[in-house]
Amino acid sequence: MKKTLIVISGLFIAMSMFAAPTSSPSGAKNVPAMSQSEVEFAEKLSKVLENGTLEEAIALFDTMPENQRDNVDMLSLKASLLFSAGNVKEAERIAVSLLSKNPKNVEVLGLNAIIAKQKNDSAKMNQYLKQIIAIEPKNADANIELGNMEALKRNYRNARDYYRTAVLSDPTNEDALFGYGKMVYFLGKNDKEAKEIFDRLIAKNPSHAQAYSYRGKLEAENRDYRSAKQYVLTAIEKEPSNSDFYFDLGTYCRYLGDFAGAEEAWSKARDLDPDYFLGYAYLAGLYDEQNKPKEALENYRKVVEKNPQYYYAYESLGILAWHDKNYGEAKDAFEEAHKKNLDNVSYTLMVAACYMKEKNYQGCKAFTEKAMRTMDRNSTEYLLVRLYHDQAGESSIAQKIQNEKNKTKKGKFLYYFALYYDLKGKYDLAQKYYAEITDMKSAMFFEYRLAQWEIEPS
């Protein structure tokens, strides 16, 4: 039930007024013949709806014959035109009045549902749609709208069922087919059915860009990235300004090992939607993966500028700012990461190290003192934070670190132990522990990468 369809249905109402009176086979009374004034009004309205403006059509209702002024169809049409012209308040007044007198009129309920949707009143919209379904269980438009509402709430099974009812009622309805296909895809239990639905939609409308896009997603699910790429390229051909398609294209190129293609696609996605953080995030990760720290750092800065709540970017931003020897920026980034995850001692210790790099020992002491309040005093994590707080006591934790059985934890602990010696100017000891970390041949923790930079500066 799109806004444009309201006006079109109104045109059908006006055109239907020319139909000759008929009688039913059972001998029911004929529909009363229209008066001359009614015919003339209907003719004028039909012409204006077909060739004129909304404003002209609305103004014409002032000349409507007296005996038509309570006509449900004509008033529904007027409300539809007012709605389409942006006068939602007046359209709602008429629609509510009609509903009070015609509570089971599907067209009137649909009109009220559309107005509720425009006002973002999902409760009323849902109410009106459910009333339509109670009268006409297979009403395609109402089922589609209910499917859309359920999909937004991620109730994919409910949404699928509504879309499926719409498809069974109207097998050629593109919105129903697309919604049904998406829900089957999201539920992930029947790729074959999802493919069949999207292929059916493409056969009906070869220009349906989103259908090609989802066919590509389905191919990617089966790791056929070449086919996925071809589908999304077709989607781009049909709708070249859709940034989502370029995100997918970049992903498929990346899986195919085409880094240049991925960079080009994600750069295009970023350019199409420069205020959206994800384009910068994808490019940052790609540059980081290719060991281009300068480009990666620039893009991570953009990520947090566009979306300060994107937690994952702060860790990478901090790492790369540290590599760039921009310790103030690194500290700010790790502090943001720390706020989002107070239990991650890596962030605590990196903030402390940044304070020390800046020779702000009082700042380091204040920060670590606050962090230690909630820590287990018998843990290695606590002892390391205490080490940075007191600037002494390394001998008491050396053996504790060596006894750690968990490889990832041990690598992390060794890094901050090495870094402490580095910060204190004991470079030989620091290099010894950095080398022990890199000998682990493990990249499961970000400190491994920092240790590599100390062994082999890039």
PDB file of C-alpha atoms in Angstrom, residues 164-367:
ATOM      1  CA  ARG A 164       4.002 -15.787   1.790  1.00  0.00           C
ATOM      2  CA  THR A 165       0.272 -15.105   2.208  1.00  0.00           C
ATOM      3  CA  ALA A 166       0.661 -12.037   0.000  1.00  0.00           C
ATOM      4  CA  VAL A 167       2.471 -14.085  -2.661  1.00  0.00           C
ATOM      5  CA  LEU A 168      -0.232 -16.760  -2.624  1.00  0.00           C
ATOM      6  CA  SER A 169      -2.863 -14.030  -2.962  1.00  0.00           C
ATOM      7  CA  ASP A 170      -1.002 -12.049  -5.632  1.00  0.00           C
ATOM      8  CA  PRO A 171       1.749 -14.192  -7.234  1.00  0.00           C
ATOM      9  CA  THR A 172       3.014 -11.328  -9.408  1.00  0.00           C
ATOM     10  CA  ASN A 173       3.317  -8.732  -6.635  1.00  0.00           C
ATOM     11  CA  GLU A 174       6.960  -7.671  -6.617  1.00  0.00           C
ATOM     12  CA  ASP A 175       6.929  -6.360  -3.046  1.00  0.00           C
ATOM     13  CA  ALA A 176       5.488  -9.653  -1.822  1.00  0.00           C
ATOM     14  CA  LEU A 177       8.020 -11.722  -3.768  1.00  0.00           C
ATOM     15  CA  PHE A 178      10.964  -9.627  -2.670  1.00  0.00           C
ATOM     16  CA  GLY A 179       9.909  -9.596   0.977  1.00  0.00           C
ATOM     17  CA  TYR A 180       9.327 -13.350   0.961  1.00  0.00           C
ATOM     18  CA  GLY A 181      12.663 -14.015  -0.695  1.00  0.00           C
ATOM     19  CA  LYS A 182      14.517 -11.834   1.803  1.00  0.00           C
ATOM     20  CA  MET A 183      12.957 -13.551   4.789  1.00  0.00           C
ATOM     21  CA  VAL A 184      13.761 -17.000   3.435  1.00  0.00           C
ATOM     22  CA  TYR A 185      17.338 -15.797   2.906  1.00  0.00           C
ATOM     23  CA  PHE A 186      17.593 -14.298   6.410  1.00  0.00           C
ATOM     24  CA  LEU A 187      16.243 -17.450   8.015  1.00  0.00           C
ATOM     25  CA  GLY A 188      18.955 -19.344   6.148  1.00  0.00           C
ATOM     26  CA  LYS A 189      17.253 -22.700   5.992  1.00  0.00           C
ATOM     27  CA  ASN A 190      16.286 -22.979   2.347  1.00  0.00           C
ATOM     28  CA  ASP A 191      18.717 -21.366  -0.091  1.00  0.00           C
ATOM     29  CA  LYS A 192      17.125 -23.253  -2.982  1.00  0.00           C
ATOM     30  CA  GLU A 193      13.719 -21.702  -2.313  1.00  0.00           C
ATOM     31  CA  ALA A 194      15.247 -18.238  -1.886  1.00  0.00           C
ATOM     32  CA  LYS A 195      17.039 -18.578  -5.234  1.00  0.00           C
ATOM     33  CA  GLU A 196      13.837 -19.681  -6.931  1.00  0.00           C
ATOM     34  CA  ILE A 197      11.950 -16.688  -5.546  1.00  0.00           C
ATOM     35  CA  PHE A 198      14.569 -14.164  -6.646  1.00  0.00           C
ATOM     36  CA  ASP A 199      14.880 -15.826 -10.063  1.00  0.00           C
ATOM     37  CA  ARG A 200      11.117 -15.576 -10.380  1.00  0.00           C
ATOM     38  CA  LEU A 201      11.254 -11.910  -9.496  1.00  0.00           C
ATOM     39  CA  ILE A 202      14.055 -11.279 -12.001  1.00  0.00           C
ATOM     40  CA  ALA A 203      12.077 -13.079 -14.716  1.00  0.00           C
ATOM     41  CA  LYS A 204       9.103 -10.817 -13.997  1.00  0.00           C
ATOM     42  CA  ASN A 205      11.174  -7.649 -13.694  1.00  0.00           C
ATOM     43  CA  PRO A 206      14.656  -7.883 -15.253  1.00  0.00           C
ATOM     44  CA  SER A 207      15.434  -4.414 -13.845  1.00  0.00           C
ATOM     45  CA  HIS A 208      14.903  -5.376 -10.189  1.00  0.00           C
ATOM     46  CA  ALA A 209      18.351  -4.494  -8.854  1.00  0.00           C
ATOM     47  CA  GLN A 210      17.747  -5.774  -5.330  1.00  0.00           C
ATOM     48  CA  ALA A 211      16.780  -9.209  -6.639  1.00  0.00           C
ATOM     49  CA  TYR A 212      20.163  -9.499  -8.407  1.00  0.00           C
ATOM     50  CA  SER A 213      21.877  -8.287  -5.230  1.00  0.00           C
ATOM     51  CA  TYR A 214      20.310 -11.028  -3.114  1.00  0.00           C
ATOM     52  CA  ARG A 215      21.086 -13.646  -5.726  1.00  0.00           C
ATOM     53  CA  GLY A 216      24.669 -12.549  -5.313  1.00  0.00           C
ATOM     54  CA  LYS A 217      24.456 -12.879  -1.550  1.00  0.00           C
ATOM     55  CA  LEU A 218      23.160 -16.419  -1.947  1.00  0.00           C
ATOM     56  CA  GLU A 219      26.055 -17.325  -4.241  1.00  0.00           C
ATOM     57  CA  ALA A 220      28.469 -15.834  -1.711  1.00  0.00           C
ATOM     58  CA  GLU A 221      26.907 -17.982   1.025  1.00  0.00           C
ATOM     59  CA  ASN A 222      28.081 -20.966  -1.016  1.00  0.00           C
ATOM     60  CA  ARG A 223      31.495 -19.315  -1.504  1.00  0.00           C
ATOM     61  CA  ASP A 224      30.975 -18.904  -5.228  1.00  0.00           C
ATOM     62  CA  TYR A 225      32.336 -15.372  -5.184  1.00  0.00           C
ATOM     63  CA  ARG A 226      32.763 -15.153  -8.957  1.00  0.00           C
ATOM     64  CA  SER A 227      29.057 -15.742  -9.516  1.00  0.00           C
ATOM     65  CA  ALA A 228      28.235 -13.441  -6.612  1.00  0.00           C
ATOM     66  CA  LYS A 229      30.349 -10.718  -8.204  1.00  0.00           C
ATOM     67  CA  GLN A 230      28.533 -11.056 -11.534  1.00  0.00           C
ATOM     68  CA  TYR A 231      25.136 -10.769  -9.872  1.00  0.00           C
ATOM     69  CA  VAL A 232      26.074  -7.657  -7.915  1.00  0.00           C
ATOM     70  CA  LEU A 233      27.639  -6.073 -11.013  1.00  0.00           C
ATOM     71  CA  THR A 234      24.283  -6.532 -12.714  1.00  0.00           C
ATOM     72  CA  ALA A 235      22.594  -4.932  -9.693  1.00  0.00           C
ATOM     73  CA  ILE A 236      24.981  -1.974  -9.993  1.00  0.00           C
ATOM     74  CA  GLU A 237      24.205  -1.693 -13.704  1.00  0.00           C
ATOM     75  CA  LYS A 238      20.499  -1.399 -12.815  1.00  0.00           C
ATOM     76  CA  GLU A 239      20.977   0.898  -9.823  1.00  0.00           C
ATOM     77  CA  PRO A 240      24.437   2.517  -9.907  1.00  0.00           C
ATOM     78  CA  SER A 241      23.873   4.846  -6.940  1.00  0.00           C
ATOM     79  CA  ASN A 242      23.169   2.124  -4.349  1.00  0.00           C
ATOM     80  CA  SER A 243      26.129   2.066  -1.949  1.00  0.00           C
ATOM     81  CA  ASP A 244      25.110  -1.315  -0.488  1.00  0.00           C
ATOM     82  CA  PHE A 245      25.901  -2.979  -3.790  1.00  0.00           C
ATOM     83  CA  TYR A 246      29.445  -1.596  -3.734  1.00  0.00           C
ATOM     84  CA  PHE A 247      29.945  -2.878  -0.193  1.00  0.00           C
ATOM     85  CA  ASP A 248      29.035  -6.353  -1.435  1.00  0.00           C
ATOM     86  CA  LEU A 249      31.190  -5.987  -4.540  1.00  0.00           C
ATOM     87  CA  GLY A 250      34.184  -5.044  -2.405  1.00  0.00           C
ATOM     88  CA  THR A 251      33.633  -8.053  -0.167  1.00  0.00           C
ATOM     89  CA  TYR A 252      33.459 -10.460  -3.124  1.00  0.00           C
ATOM     90  CA  CYS A 253      36.580  -8.914  -4.670  1.00  0.00           C
ATOM     91  CA  ARG A 254      38.385  -9.241  -1.363  1.00  0.00           C
ATOM     92  CA  TYR A 255      37.532 -12.943  -1.124  1.00  0.00           C
ATOM     93  CA  LEU A 256      38.758 -13.383  -4.686  1.00  0.00           C
ATOM     94  CA  GLY A 257      42.085 -11.822  -3.703  1.00  0.00           C
ATOM     95  CA  ASP A 258      41.430  -8.717  -5.799  1.00  0.00           C
ATOM     96  CA  PHE A 259      42.562  -6.041  -3.330  1.00  0.00           C
ATOM     97  CA  ALA A 260      42.533  -3.293  -5.950  1.00  0.00           C
ATOM     98  CA  GLY A 261      38.971  -4.181  -6.907  1.00  0.00           C
ATOM     99  CA  ALA A 262      37.924  -4.197  -3.242  1.00  0.00           C
ATOM    100  CA  GLU A 263      39.533  -0.801  -2.685  1.00  0.00           C
ATOM    101  CA  GLU A 264      37.804   0.655  -5.737  1.00  0.00           C
ATOM    102  CA  ALA A 265      34.401  -0.730  -4.717  1.00  0.00           C
ATOM    103  CA  TRP A 266      34.597   0.395  -1.104  1.00  0.00           C
ATOM    104  CA  SER A 267      35.914   3.809  -2.148  1.00  0.00           C
ATOM    105  CA  LYS A 268      32.849   4.150  -4.365  1.00  0.00           C
ATOM    106  CA  ALA A 269      30.575   3.115  -1.466  1.00  0.00           C
ATOM    107  CA  ARG A 270      32.241   5.734   0.725  1.00  0.00           C
ATOM    108  CA  ASP A 271      31.873   8.427  -1.953  1.00  0.00           C
ATOM    109  CA  LEU A 272      28.188   7.619  -2.460  1.00  0.00           C
ATOM    110  CA  ASP A 273      27.505   7.857   1.280  1.00  0.00           C
ATOM    111  CA  PRO A 274      30.315   9.967   2.797  1.00  0.00           C
ATOM    112  CA  ASP A 275      28.608  10.347   6.171  1.00  0.00           C
ATOM    113  CA  TYR A 276      28.304   6.591   6.711  1.00  0.00           C
ATOM    114  CA  PHE A 277      31.133   5.159   8.770  1.00  0.00           C
ATOM    115  CA  LEU A 278      31.230   1.673   7.271  1.00  0.00           C
ATOM    116  CA  GLY A 279      32.934   2.639   4.013  1.00  0.00           C
ATOM    117  CA  TYR A 280      35.849   4.074   5.975  1.00  0.00           C
ATOM    118  CA  ALA A 281      35.900   1.016   8.242  1.00  0.00           C
ATOM    119  CA  TYR A 282      36.152  -1.396   5.295  1.00  0.00           C
ATOM    120  CA  LEU A 283      38.903   0.649   3.676  1.00  0.00           C
ATOM    121  CA  ALA A 284      40.779   0.976   6.958  1.00  0.00           C
ATOM    122  CA  GLY A 285      40.766  -2.784   7.448  1.00  0.00           C
ATOM    123  CA  LEU A 286      41.857  -3.361   3.854  1.00  0.00           C
ATOM    124  CA  TYR A 287      44.764  -0.918   4.115  1.00  0.00           C
ATOM    125  CA  ASP A 288      45.763  -2.349   7.476  1.00  0.00           C
ATOM    126  CA  GLU A 289      45.772  -5.840   6.012  1.00  0.00           C
ATOM    127  CA  GLN A 290      48.054  -4.652   3.207  1.00  0.00           C
ATOM    128  CA  ASN A 291      50.436  -3.034   5.700  1.00  0.00           C
ATOM    129  CA  LYS A 292      49.563   0.526   4.703  1.00  0.00           C
ATOM    130  CA  PRO A 293      49.392   2.041   8.201  1.00  0.00           C
ATOM    131  CA  LYS A 294      49.156   5.669   7.082  1.00  0.00           C
ATOM    132  CA  GLU A 295      46.101   5.076   4.886  1.00  0.00           C
ATOM    133  CA  ALA A 296      44.554   2.777   7.487  1.00  0.00           C
ATOM    134  CA  LEU A 297      45.018   5.361  10.248  1.00  0.00           C
ATOM    135  CA  GLU A 298      43.395   8.110   8.155  1.00  0.00           C
ATOM    136  CA  ASN A 299      40.348   5.944   7.576  1.00  0.00           C
ATOM    137  CA  TYR A 300      40.024   4.789  11.189  1.00  0.00           C
ATOM    138  CA  ARG A 301      40.016   8.447  12.196  1.00  0.00           C
ATOM    139  CA  LYS A 302      37.102   8.944   9.825  1.00  0.00           C
ATOM    140  CA  VAL A 303      35.290   5.941  11.275  1.00  0.00           C
ATOM    141  CA  VAL A 304      35.176   7.362  14.803  1.00  0.00           C
ATOM    142  CA  GLU A 305      34.425  10.836  13.471  1.00  0.00           C
ATOM    143  CA  LYS A 306      31.362   9.534  11.646  1.00  0.00           C
ATOM    144  CA  ASN A 307      30.319   7.051  14.332  1.00  0.00           C
ATOM    145  CA  PRO A 308      31.850   7.676  17.779  1.00  0.00           C
ATOM    146  CA  GLN A 309      29.907   4.690  19.143  1.00  0.00           C
ATOM    147  CA  TYR A 310      31.645   2.182  16.855  1.00  0.00           C
ATOM    148  CA  TYR A 311      33.608   0.414  19.577  1.00  0.00           C
ATOM    149  CA  TYR A 312      35.722  -1.826  17.356  1.00  0.00           C
ATOM    150  CA  ALA A 313      37.483   1.056  15.597  1.00  0.00           C
ATOM    151  CA  TYR A 314      39.086   2.493  18.718  1.00  0.00           C
ATOM    152  CA  GLU A 315      41.389  -0.467  19.266  1.00  0.00           C
ATOM    153  CA  SER A 316      42.736  -0.305  15.709  1.00  0.00           C
ATOM    154  CA  LEU A 317      42.967   3.479  15.830  1.00  0.00           C
ATOM    155  CA  GLY A 318      44.963   3.232  19.062  1.00  0.00           C
ATOM    156  CA  ILE A 319      47.309   0.587  17.618  1.00  0.00           C
ATOM    157  CA  LEU A 320      48.050   2.593  14.484  1.00  0.00           C
ATOM    158  CA  ALA A 321      48.406   5.891  16.333  1.00  0.00           C
ATOM    159  CA  TRP A 322      50.874   4.120  18.644  1.00  0.00           C
ATOM    160  CA  HIS A 323      52.784   2.906  15.584  1.00  0.00           C
ATOM    161  CA  ASP A 324      52.753   6.511  14.311  1.00  0.00           C
ATOM    162  CA  LYS A 325      54.209   7.587  17.689  1.00  0.00           C
ATOM    163  CA  ASN A 326      51.176   9.802  18.210  1.00  0.00           C
ATOM    164  CA  TYR A 327      50.769   8.804  21.830  1.00  0.00           C
ATOM    165  CA  GLY A 328      48.155  11.393  22.709  1.00  0.00           C
ATOM    166  CA  GLU A 329      45.835  10.142  20.003  1.00  0.00           C
ATOM    167  CA  ALA A 330      46.610   6.537  20.943  1.00  0.00           C
ATOM    168  CA  LYS A 331      45.775   7.257  24.581  1.00  0.00           C
ATOM    169  CA  ASP A 332      42.451   8.855  23.665  1.00  0.00           C
ATOM    170  CA  ALA A 333      41.549   5.905  21.443  1.00  0.00           C
ATOM    171  CA  PHE A 334      42.456   3.264  24.023  1.00  0.00           C
ATOM    172  CA  GLU A 335      40.592   5.221  26.693  1.00  0.00           C
ATOM    173  CA  GLU A 336      37.455   5.078  24.536  1.00  0.00           C
ATOM    174  CA  ALA A 337      37.985   1.345  24.054  1.00  0.00           C
ATOM    175  CA  HIS A 338      38.527   0.998  27.812  1.00  0.00           C
ATOM    176  CA  LYS A 339      35.207   2.760  28.557  1.00  0.00           C
ATOM    177  CA  LYS A 340      33.395   0.231  26.390  1.00  0.00           C
ATOM    178  CA  ASN A 341      35.157  -2.747  27.981  1.00  0.00           C
ATOM    179  CA  LEU A 342      36.422  -2.065  31.480  1.00  0.00           C
ATOM    180  CA  ASP A 343      37.478  -5.692  31.970  1.00  0.00           C
ATOM    181  CA  ASN A 344      39.941  -5.702  29.075  1.00  0.00           C
ATOM    182  CA  VAL A 345      43.275  -5.135  30.808  1.00  0.00           C
ATOM    183  CA  SER A 346      45.019  -4.574  27.458  1.00  0.00           C
ATOM    184  CA  TYR A 347      43.255  -1.241  27.077  1.00  0.00           C
ATOM    185  CA  THR A 348      44.046  -0.289  30.661  1.00  0.00           C
ATOM    186  CA  LEU A 349      47.731  -1.004  30.201  1.00  0.00           C
ATOM    187  CA  MET A 350      47.958   0.708  26.815  1.00  0.00           C
ATOM    188  CA  VAL A 351      46.462   3.878  28.302  1.00  0.00           C
ATOM    189  CA  ALA A 352      48.992   3.693  31.105  1.00  0.00           C
ATOM    190  CA  ALA A 353      51.835   3.192  28.624  1.00  0.00           C
ATOM    191  CA  CYS A 354      50.689   6.200  26.582  1.00  0.00           C
ATOM    192  CA  TYR A 355      50.762   8.358  29.726  1.00  0.00           C
ATOM    193  CA  MET A 356      54.295   7.171  30.342  1.00  0.00           C
ATOM    194  CA  LYS A 357      55.323   7.862  26.739  1.00  0.00           C
ATOM    195  CA  GLU A 358      54.116  11.421  27.304  1.00  0.00           C
ATOM    196  CA  LYS A 359      56.035  11.451  30.621  1.00  0.00           C
ATOM    197  CA  ASN A 360      52.778  12.203  32.402  1.00  0.00           C
ATOM    198  CA  TYR A 361      53.444   9.975  35.399  1.00  0.00           C
ATOM    199  CA  GLN A 362      50.814  11.610  37.569  1.00  0.00           C
ATOM    200  CA  GLY A 363      48.197  11.000  34.901  1.00  0.00           C
ATOM    201  CA  CYS A 364      49.305   7.375  34.703  1.00  0.00           C
ATOM    202  CA  LYS A 365      49.096   6.951  38.472  1.00  0.00           C
ATOM    203  CA  ALA A 366      45.622   8.476  38.695  1.00  0.00           C
ATOM    204  CA  PHE A 367      44.310   6.344  35.836  1.00  0.00           C
TER     205      PHE A 367
END
